[in-house]
Amino acid sequence: CCPDAHDEPQSTSADADAALAAAASGGGPLDNWFSAASAARVAALFAELCDERPPGCPHPPAISAAGLARLNGGTLSPLFSARLVEERGSAPGGGLSLADFVDFLLAWADRGAPASLRWLWPALDLRGAGGLSRADVRTLFDAVRTLWLERGQYPELRSEDVVAEVFDMLAPADAGLLTLADLIRRGR
């Protein structure tokens, strides 16, 4: 009874963008995650990104991959959004429940923390192999690069250079495989 993701992208409101930016930066209106204002902003953002369920659908609202990709003006790649919903979505009928979305916002707000990295890792581990090969990192970066190029940003960046830089900076224990342990060790 529940439709797939919307085909038409919708932009989020300025208030929703500000709320996510504040959450991601650790400042602003969401400094106190347990305040009524914070809860209201998160609930409003969730409602804005949710897919409409048809009348009579027994499933509660949820955010699809397309809905998540609209977050913060469309700055999450469709690939990452789809992987996150696939790996972390627990809503009946598919998608991110409100609880899943709150978990995401908390993890995203503090991406360098070990607990956050552990929560985000399944979405990054494209093959479920416990590590990212250079090809996996390139696939993830190419999805982001596509967004940038659509906006006329960073046309000079070459994927192979970024992948090499990622592996150089993180210095994984296995030179050809970047693991969650490597990310935690480097705090990224």
XYZ file of N, CA and C in Angstrom:
564
model
N 0.813 -1.197 0.000
C 0.000 0.000 0.000
C 0.851 1.254 0.000
N 2.119 1.076 0.181
C 2.972 2.258 0.331
C 3.757 2.510 -0.942
N 3.706 3.744 -1.455
C 4.385 4.047 -2.717
C 5.894 4.078 -2.538
N 6.564 3.937 -3.654
C 8.014 4.111 -3.640
C 8.324 5.587 -3.476
N 9.602 5.918 -3.443
C 10.034 7.303 -3.242
C 9.467 8.214 -4.323
N 9.254 9.469 -3.951
C 8.811 10.472 -4.923
C 9.853 10.610 -6.016
N 9.367 10.789 -7.241
C 10.290 11.004 -8.342
C 10.724 12.455 -8.443
N 9.868 13.355 -7.971
C 10.170 14.769 -8.099
C 10.889 15.269 -6.860
N 12.091 15.851 -7.015
C 12.780 16.364 -5.843
C 12.038 17.573 -5.287
N 12.023 17.652 -3.961
C 11.435 18.796 -3.295
C 12.499 19.366 -2.385
N 12.565 20.688 -2.307
C 13.574 21.281 -1.445
C 13.009 21.463 -0.055
N 13.858 21.427 0.926
C 13.437 21.623 2.297
C 13.389 23.099 2.604
N 12.699 23.453 3.657
C 12.566 24.856 4.027
C 13.860 25.384 4.617
N 13.962 26.703 4.646
C 15.149 27.347 5.229
C 15.270 26.981 6.692
N 14.132 26.868 7.408
C 14.185 26.515 8.827
C 14.739 25.107 9.011
N 14.322 24.187 8.135
C 14.823 22.818 8.221
C 16.315 22.785 7.916
N 16.742 23.530 6.898
C 18.160 23.595 6.570
C 18.954 24.158 7.744
N 18.425 25.190 8.371
C 19.117 25.788 9.519
C 19.194 24.806 10.684
N 18.134 24.049 10.892
C 18.137 23.078 11.982
C 19.188 22.000 11.744
N 19.262 21.488 10.506
C 20.262 20.463 10.225
C 21.665 21.044 10.308
N 21.848 22.240 9.766
C 23.173 22.868 9.835
C 23.591 23.060 11.285
N 22.659 23.469 12.120
C 22.971 23.636 13.536
C 23.315 22.296 14.163
N 22.558 21.263 13.797
C 22.843 19.940 14.347
C 24.208 19.450 13.888
N 24.513 19.652 12.621
C 25.779 19.179 12.070
C 26.969 19.942 12.629
N 26.765 21.217 12.945
C 27.888 22.018 13.439
C 27.999 21.982 14.954
N 26.978 21.457 15.607
C 27.001 21.411 17.061
C 26.643 22.742 17.693
N 26.096 23.676 16.928
C 25.752 24.974 17.495
C 24.372 25.401 17.074
N 23.950 26.528 17.565
C 22.691 27.106 17.158
C 21.502 26.556 17.899
N 20.348 26.541 17.223
C 19.100 26.252 17.900
C 18.977 24.833 18.434
N 19.828 23.907 18.010
C 19.725 22.540 18.513
C 20.833 22.218 19.516
N 21.376 23.229 20.173
C 22.395 22.973 21.187
C 21.882 22.002 22.244
N 20.648 22.152 22.641
C 20.050 21.277 23.631
C 19.093 20.344 22.912
N 19.555 19.146 22.625
C 18.755 18.174 21.883
C 17.478 17.796 22.628
N 17.428 18.023 23.926
C 16.292 17.589 24.726
C 15.312 18.717 25.008
N 15.479 19.849 24.359
C 14.557 20.969 24.550
C 13.322 20.779 23.686
N 12.252 21.449 24.079
C 11.015 21.393 23.292
C 11.231 21.985 21.895
N 12.016 23.059 21.816
C 12.284 23.683 20.514
C 13.031 22.729 19.592
N 13.992 22.021 20.128
C 14.748 21.062 19.325
C 13.843 19.932 18.843
N 13.045 19.398 19.740
C 12.133 18.311 19.365
C 11.167 18.771 18.279
N 10.660 20.001 18.406
C 9.733 20.529 17.402
C 10.410 20.688 16.050
N 11.641 21.162 16.042
C 12.362 21.328 14.770
C 12.642 19.980 14.105
N 13.069 19.007 14.895
C 13.351 17.684 14.336
C 12.063 17.059 13.805
N 10.971 17.187 14.558
C 9.691 16.629 14.112
C 9.227 17.313 12.830
N 9.403 18.633 12.737
C 9.002 19.358 11.532
C 9.852 18.940 10.334
N 11.137 18.781 10.562
C 12.037 18.355 9.487
C 11.669 16.947 9.024
N 11.396 16.048 9.975
C 10.981 14.691 9.643
C 9.705 14.724 8.795
N 8.713 15.497 9.241
C 7.444 15.576 8.516
C 7.644 16.117 7.105
N 8.543 17.078 6.965
C 8.785 17.677 5.660
C 9.449 16.688 4.689
N 10.287 15.826 5.207
C 11.013 14.876 4.356
C 10.257 13.573 4.130
N 9.210 13.327 4.931
C 8.448 12.075 4.834
C 7.743 11.957 3.498
N 7.586 10.724 3.108
C 6.772 10.425 1.941
C 5.326 10.341 2.390
N 4.446 10.814 1.533
C 3.030 10.701 1.854
C 2.603 9.252 1.682
N 1.848 8.782 2.637
C 1.267 7.444 2.545
C -0.159 7.606 2.019
N -0.605 6.691 1.182
C -1.971 6.814 0.667
C -3.000 6.628 1.779
N -4.179 7.186 1.605
C -5.225 7.002 2.614
C -5.450 5.514 2.866
N -5.578 5.159 4.114
C -5.820 3.769 4.475
C -4.560 2.944 4.659
N -3.410 3.493 4.342
C -2.158 2.754 4.536
C -1.935 2.589 6.036
N -1.704 1.360 6.492
C -1.554 1.142 7.934
C -0.180 1.543 8.488
N 0.755 1.885 7.613
C 2.116 2.162 8.061
C 2.292 3.624 8.465
N 3.084 3.864 9.496
C 3.343 5.250 9.917
C 4.236 5.961 8.894
N 4.302 7.287 8.986
C 5.161 8.043 8.065
C 6.619 7.584 8.159
N 7.322 7.719 7.043
C 8.733 7.343 6.990
C 9.420 8.169 5.912
N 10.734 8.262 6.021
C 11.528 8.982 5.029
C 12.172 7.959 4.098
N 11.938 8.126 2.810
C 12.557 7.263 1.799
C 13.953 7.780 1.471
N 14.657 7.051 0.625
C 15.974 7.505 0.167
C 15.850 8.832 -0.563
N 14.808 8.978 -1.389
C 14.608 10.242 -2.108
C 14.317 11.380 -1.139
N 13.542 11.088 -0.104
C 13.263 12.102 0.903
C 14.518 12.517 1.644
N 15.333 11.546 2.027
C 16.577 11.853 2.734
C 17.531 12.642 1.845
N 17.530 12.335 0.558
C 18.409 13.055 -0.373
C 18.019 14.529 -0.512
N 16.781 14.882 -0.154
C 16.349 16.289 -0.198
C 16.861 17.077 1.011
N 17.329 16.380 2.025
C 17.766 17.027 3.264
C 18.831 18.079 3.005
N 18.688 19.183 3.683
C 19.675 20.268 3.636
C 19.978 20.709 2.208
N 18.928 20.866 1.431
C 19.111 21.356 0.070
C 19.693 20.340 -0.878
N 19.597 19.067 -0.560
C 20.078 18.025 -1.463
C 21.570 17.780 -1.398
N 22.168 17.933 -0.223
C 23.621 17.768 -0.110
C 24.064 16.331 0.156
N 23.139 15.429 0.465
C 23.503 14.015 0.605
C 23.331 13.348 -0.748
N 24.284 12.531 -1.131
C 24.181 11.877 -2.433
C 23.045 10.853 -2.423
N 22.438 10.636 -3.585
C 21.406 9.601 -3.672
C 21.945 8.222 -3.261
N 23.201 7.934 -3.570
C 23.786 6.655 -3.191
C 23.841 6.516 -1.670
N 24.387 7.522 -0.986
C 24.484 7.454 0.471
C 23.094 7.409 1.099
N 22.170 8.212 0.577
C 20.805 8.222 1.110
C 20.160 6.848 0.976
N 20.316 6.237 -0.189
C 19.738 4.909 -0.420
C 20.370 3.872 0.502
N 21.684 3.925 0.650
C 22.371 2.972 1.527
C 21.952 3.160 2.984
N 21.818 4.406 3.413
C 21.432 4.670 4.792
C 20.028 4.136 5.069
N 19.099 4.398 4.157
C 17.736 3.905 4.333
C 17.718 2.379 4.293
N 18.488 1.795 3.388
C 18.550 0.335 3.277
C 19.100 -0.299 4.551
N 20.168 0.267 5.082
C 20.849 -0.327 6.233
C 20.250 0.055 7.577
N 19.692 1.252 7.686
C 19.231 1.746 8.988
C 17.737 1.979 9.084
N 17.028 1.891 7.975
C 15.586 2.117 8.001
C 14.849 0.953 8.635
N 13.988 1.259 9.588
C 13.236 0.204 10.269
C 11.736 0.431 10.228
N 11.294 1.424 9.476
C 9.867 1.727 9.432
C 9.110 0.624 8.703
N 7.965 0.226 9.233
C 7.130 -0.737 8.508
C 6.775 -0.158 7.144
N 6.909 -0.932 6.107
C 6.641 -0.439 4.762
C 7.858 0.208 4.134
N 8.950 0.285 4.870
C 10.201 0.820 4.343
C 10.466 2.252 4.742
N 11.740 2.597 4.812
C 12.151 3.963 5.098
C 12.648 4.162 6.516
N 13.035 5.404 6.801
C 13.517 5.776 8.132
C 12.340 6.201 8.992
N 12.217 5.582 10.137
C 11.220 6.010 11.108
C 11.716 7.289 11.781
N 10.881 7.899 12.582
C 11.314 9.083 13.316
C 12.501 8.741 14.207
N 12.460 7.593 14.871
C 13.584 7.184 15.730
C 14.866 6.997 14.906
N 14.746 6.373 13.726
C 15.913 6.202 12.850
C 16.469 7.562 12.441
N 15.579 8.493 12.119
C 15.985 9.822 11.675
C 16.700 10.577 12.793
N 16.195 10.464 14.006
C 16.873 11.098 15.151
C 18.255 10.489 15.330
N 18.356 9.162 15.225
C 19.671 8.508 15.310
C 20.607 9.051 14.240
N 20.094 9.201 13.020
C 20.912 9.746 11.936
C 21.388 11.158 12.266
N 20.464 12.027 12.680
C 20.850 13.402 12.989
C 21.918 13.455 14.075
N 21.773 12.631 15.090
C 22.770 12.604 16.170
C 24.121 12.108 15.659
N 24.100 11.050 14.853
C 25.356 10.527 14.303
C 25.988 11.547 13.361
N 25.178 12.188 12.537
C 25.694 13.151 11.565
C 26.274 14.372 12.262
N 25.655 14.773 13.367
C 26.106 15.969 14.093
C 27.491 15.780 14.697
N 27.873 14.535 14.951
C 29.172 14.259 15.576
C 29.861 13.118 14.823
N 30.043 13.326 13.520
C 30.548 12.271 12.628
C 31.895 11.689 13.014
N 32.697 12.408 13.760
C 34.017 11.897 14.124
C 34.024 11.007 15.359
N 32.916 10.951 16.074
C 32.851 10.137 17.300
C 32.755 8.657 16.940
N 33.430 7.802 17.696
C 33.375 6.362 17.402
C 31.951 5.808 17.303
N 31.071 6.195 18.210
C 29.694 5.684 18.157
C 29.004 6.136 16.873
N 29.234 7.351 16.461
C 28.640 7.860 15.225
C 29.197 7.125 14.017
N 30.501 6.930 13.998
C 31.111 6.202 12.879
C 30.566 4.782 12.796
N 30.394 4.137 13.952
C 29.830 2.774 13.957
C 28.402 2.781 13.410
N 27.624 3.810 13.731
C 26.243 3.874 13.266
C 26.198 4.127 11.758
N 27.072 4.979 11.253
C 27.080 5.326 9.825
C 27.757 4.265 8.951
N 28.655 3.477 9.518
C 29.481 2.544 8.750
C 28.695 1.622 7.810
N 27.606 0.981 8.236
C 26.917 0.073 7.308
C 26.482 0.748 6.010
N 26.175 2.034 6.056
C 25.787 2.743 4.836
C 26.987 2.965 3.922
N 28.161 3.066 4.493
C 29.376 3.277 3.702
C 29.956 1.975 3.168
N 29.793 0.901 3.911
C 30.352 -0.402 3.547
C 29.510 -1.006 2.420
N 29.765 -0.562 1.204
C 28.929 -0.873 0.047
C 28.736 -2.363 -0.207
N 29.762 -3.143 0.015
C 29.699 -4.578 -0.272
C 29.438 -5.410 0.974
N 29.349 -4.752 2.132
C 29.169 -5.489 3.384
C 30.367 -6.351 3.698
N 31.535 -5.929 3.234
C 32.754 -6.730 3.357
C 33.595 -6.343 4.574
N 33.151 -5.360 5.331
C 33.935 -4.951 6.490
C 35.020 -3.948 6.162
N 35.086 -3.517 4.920
C 36.093 -2.544 4.529
C 35.778 -1.952 3.173
N 36.363 -0.790 2.932
C 36.167 -0.104 1.661
C 37.430 -0.215 0.816
N 37.282 -0.752 -0.365
C 38.392 -0.791 -1.306
C 38.527 0.600 -1.925
N 39.583 0.791 -2.688
C 39.733 2.059 -3.394
C 38.566 2.284 -4.360
N 38.087 1.217 -4.972
C 36.940 1.329 -5.881
C 35.682 1.755 -5.120
N 35.497 1.245 -3.898
C 34.349 1.644 -3.083
C 34.417 3.126 -2.732
N 35.577 3.587 -2.313
C 35.741 5.000 -1.969
C 35.484 5.857 -3.207
N 35.966 5.392 -4.342
C 35.722 6.147 -5.585
C 34.235 6.196 -5.904
N 33.529 5.095 -5.736
C 32.091 5.062 -5.988
C 31.366 6.055 -5.087
N 31.713 6.055 -3.805
C 31.094 6.992 -2.861
C 31.429 8.434 -3.229
N 32.692 8.689 -3.561
C 33.087 10.052 -3.915
C 32.457 10.488 -5.228
N 32.402 9.601 -6.209
C 31.813 9.958 -7.498
C 30.355 10.401 -7.332
N 29.637 9.801 -6.391
C 28.254 10.202 -6.139
C 28.195 11.632 -5.598
N 29.136 11.978 -4.728
C 29.209 13.339 -4.200
C 29.676 14.295 -5.307
N 30.660 13.871 -6.052
C 31.205 14.716 -7.118
C 30.134 15.066 -8.150
N 29.267 14.122 -8.433
C 28.163 14.387 -9.360
C 27.291 15.538 -8.855
N 26.984 15.519 -7.564
C 26.207 16.630 -6.980
C 26.951 17.950 -7.142
N 28.242 17.931 -6.861
C 29.045 19.152 -6.971
C 29.060 19.669 -8.403
N 29.282 18.774 -9.351
C 29.343 19.195 -10.750
C 28.010 19.757 -11.224
N 26.902 19.181 -10.756
C 25.580 19.708 -11.101
C 25.416 21.139 -10.613
N 26.141 21.488 -9.558
C 26.069 22.837 -8.986
C 27.232 23.717 -9.439
N 28.025 23.195 -10.342
C 29.160 23.961 -10.847
C 30.295 24.100 -9.839
N 30.378 23.171 -8.902
C 31.404 23.242 -7.859
C 32.521 22.222 -8.111
N 33.717 22.633 -7.836
C 34.919 21.788 -7.832
C 35.128 20.963 -9.101
N 34.992 21.557 -10.268
C 35.177 20.777 -11.492
C 36.615 20.283 -11.656
N 37.545 20.908 -10.972
C 38.949 20.536 -11.109
C 39.325 19.270 -10.340
N 38.473 18.844 -9.393
C 38.801 17.657 -8.607
C 38.695 16.392 -9.448
N 39.728 15.589 -9.335
C 39.731 14.294 -10.027
C 39.515 13.206 -8.992
N 38.646 12.272 -9.303
C 38.297 11.218 -8.356
C 39.504 10.432 -7.883
N 40.381 10.080 -8.811
C 41.549 9.266 -8.427
C 42.456 10.018 -7.448
N 42.543 11.351 -7.587
C 43.355 12.138 -6.658
C 42.736 12.155 -5.259
N 41.410 12.286 -5.200
C 40.729 12.308 -3.907
C 40.849 10.951 -3.219
N 40.661 9.877 -3.958
C 40.783 8.534 -3.384
C 42.193 8.324 -2.831
N 43.199 8.707 -3.598
C 44.588 8.567 -3.129
C 44.808 9.382 -1.855
N 44.250 10.594 -1.804
C 44.398 11.450 -0.636
C 43.707 10.844 0.592
N 42.527 10.266 0.386
C 41.806 9.627 1.500
C 42.649 8.504 2.085
N 43.196 7.655 1.234
C 44.001 6.534 1.727
C 45.309 7.034 2.353
N 45.887 8.084 1.800
C 47.106 8.651 2.395
C 46.832 9.244 3.766
N 45.752 10.009 3.888
C 45.421 10.663 5.159
C 45.044 9.666 6.246
N 44.284 8.643 5.883
C 43.800 7.702 6.886
C 44.774 6.562 7.152
N 45.734 6.362 6.275
C 46.769 5.342 6.444
C 46.209 4.040 7.018
N 45.333 3.371 6.252
C 44.740 2.136 6.773
C 45.790 1.067 7.044
N 45.496 0.194 7.993
C 46.410 -0.894 8.340
C 46.686 -1.768 7.121
N 45.666 -2.022 6.311
C 45.810 -2.722 5.039
C 45.741 -1.641 3.963
N 46.819 -1.444 3.238
C 46.917 -0.332 2.277
C 45.804 -0.320 1.242
N 45.156 -1.450 0.995
C 44.122 -1.507 -0.028
C 42.712 -1.557 0.516
N 42.552 -1.470 1.846
C 41.228 -1.619 2.440
C 41.080 -0.693 3.638
N 40.120 0.174 3.577
C 39.836 1.118 4.650
C 38.730 0.529 5.521
N 39.004 0.354 6.805
C 38.029 -0.271 7.701
C 37.456 0.739 8.693
N 36.419 0.321 9.381
C 35.846 1.132 10.446
C 36.900 1.409 11.512
N 37.702 0.410 11.844
C 38.767 0.603 12.840
C 39.734 1.694 12.407
N 40.046 1.754 11.115
C 40.929 2.819 10.597
C 40.296 4.195 10.794
N 39.001 4.296 10.504
C 38.310 5.576 10.678
C 38.277 5.973 12.149
N 37.981 5.033 13.008
C 37.927 5.337 14.446
C 39.303 5.735 14.953
N 40.325 5.016 14.500
C 41.688 5.329 14.924
C 42.072 6.763 14.530
N 41.606 7.213 13.387
C 41.922 8.554 12.903
C 40.896 9.591 13.339
N 39.782 9.135 13.948
C 38.771 10.065 14.427
C 38.045 10.789 13.331
N 37.744 10.085 12.228
C 37.063 10.737 11.083
C 35.836 9.979 10.732
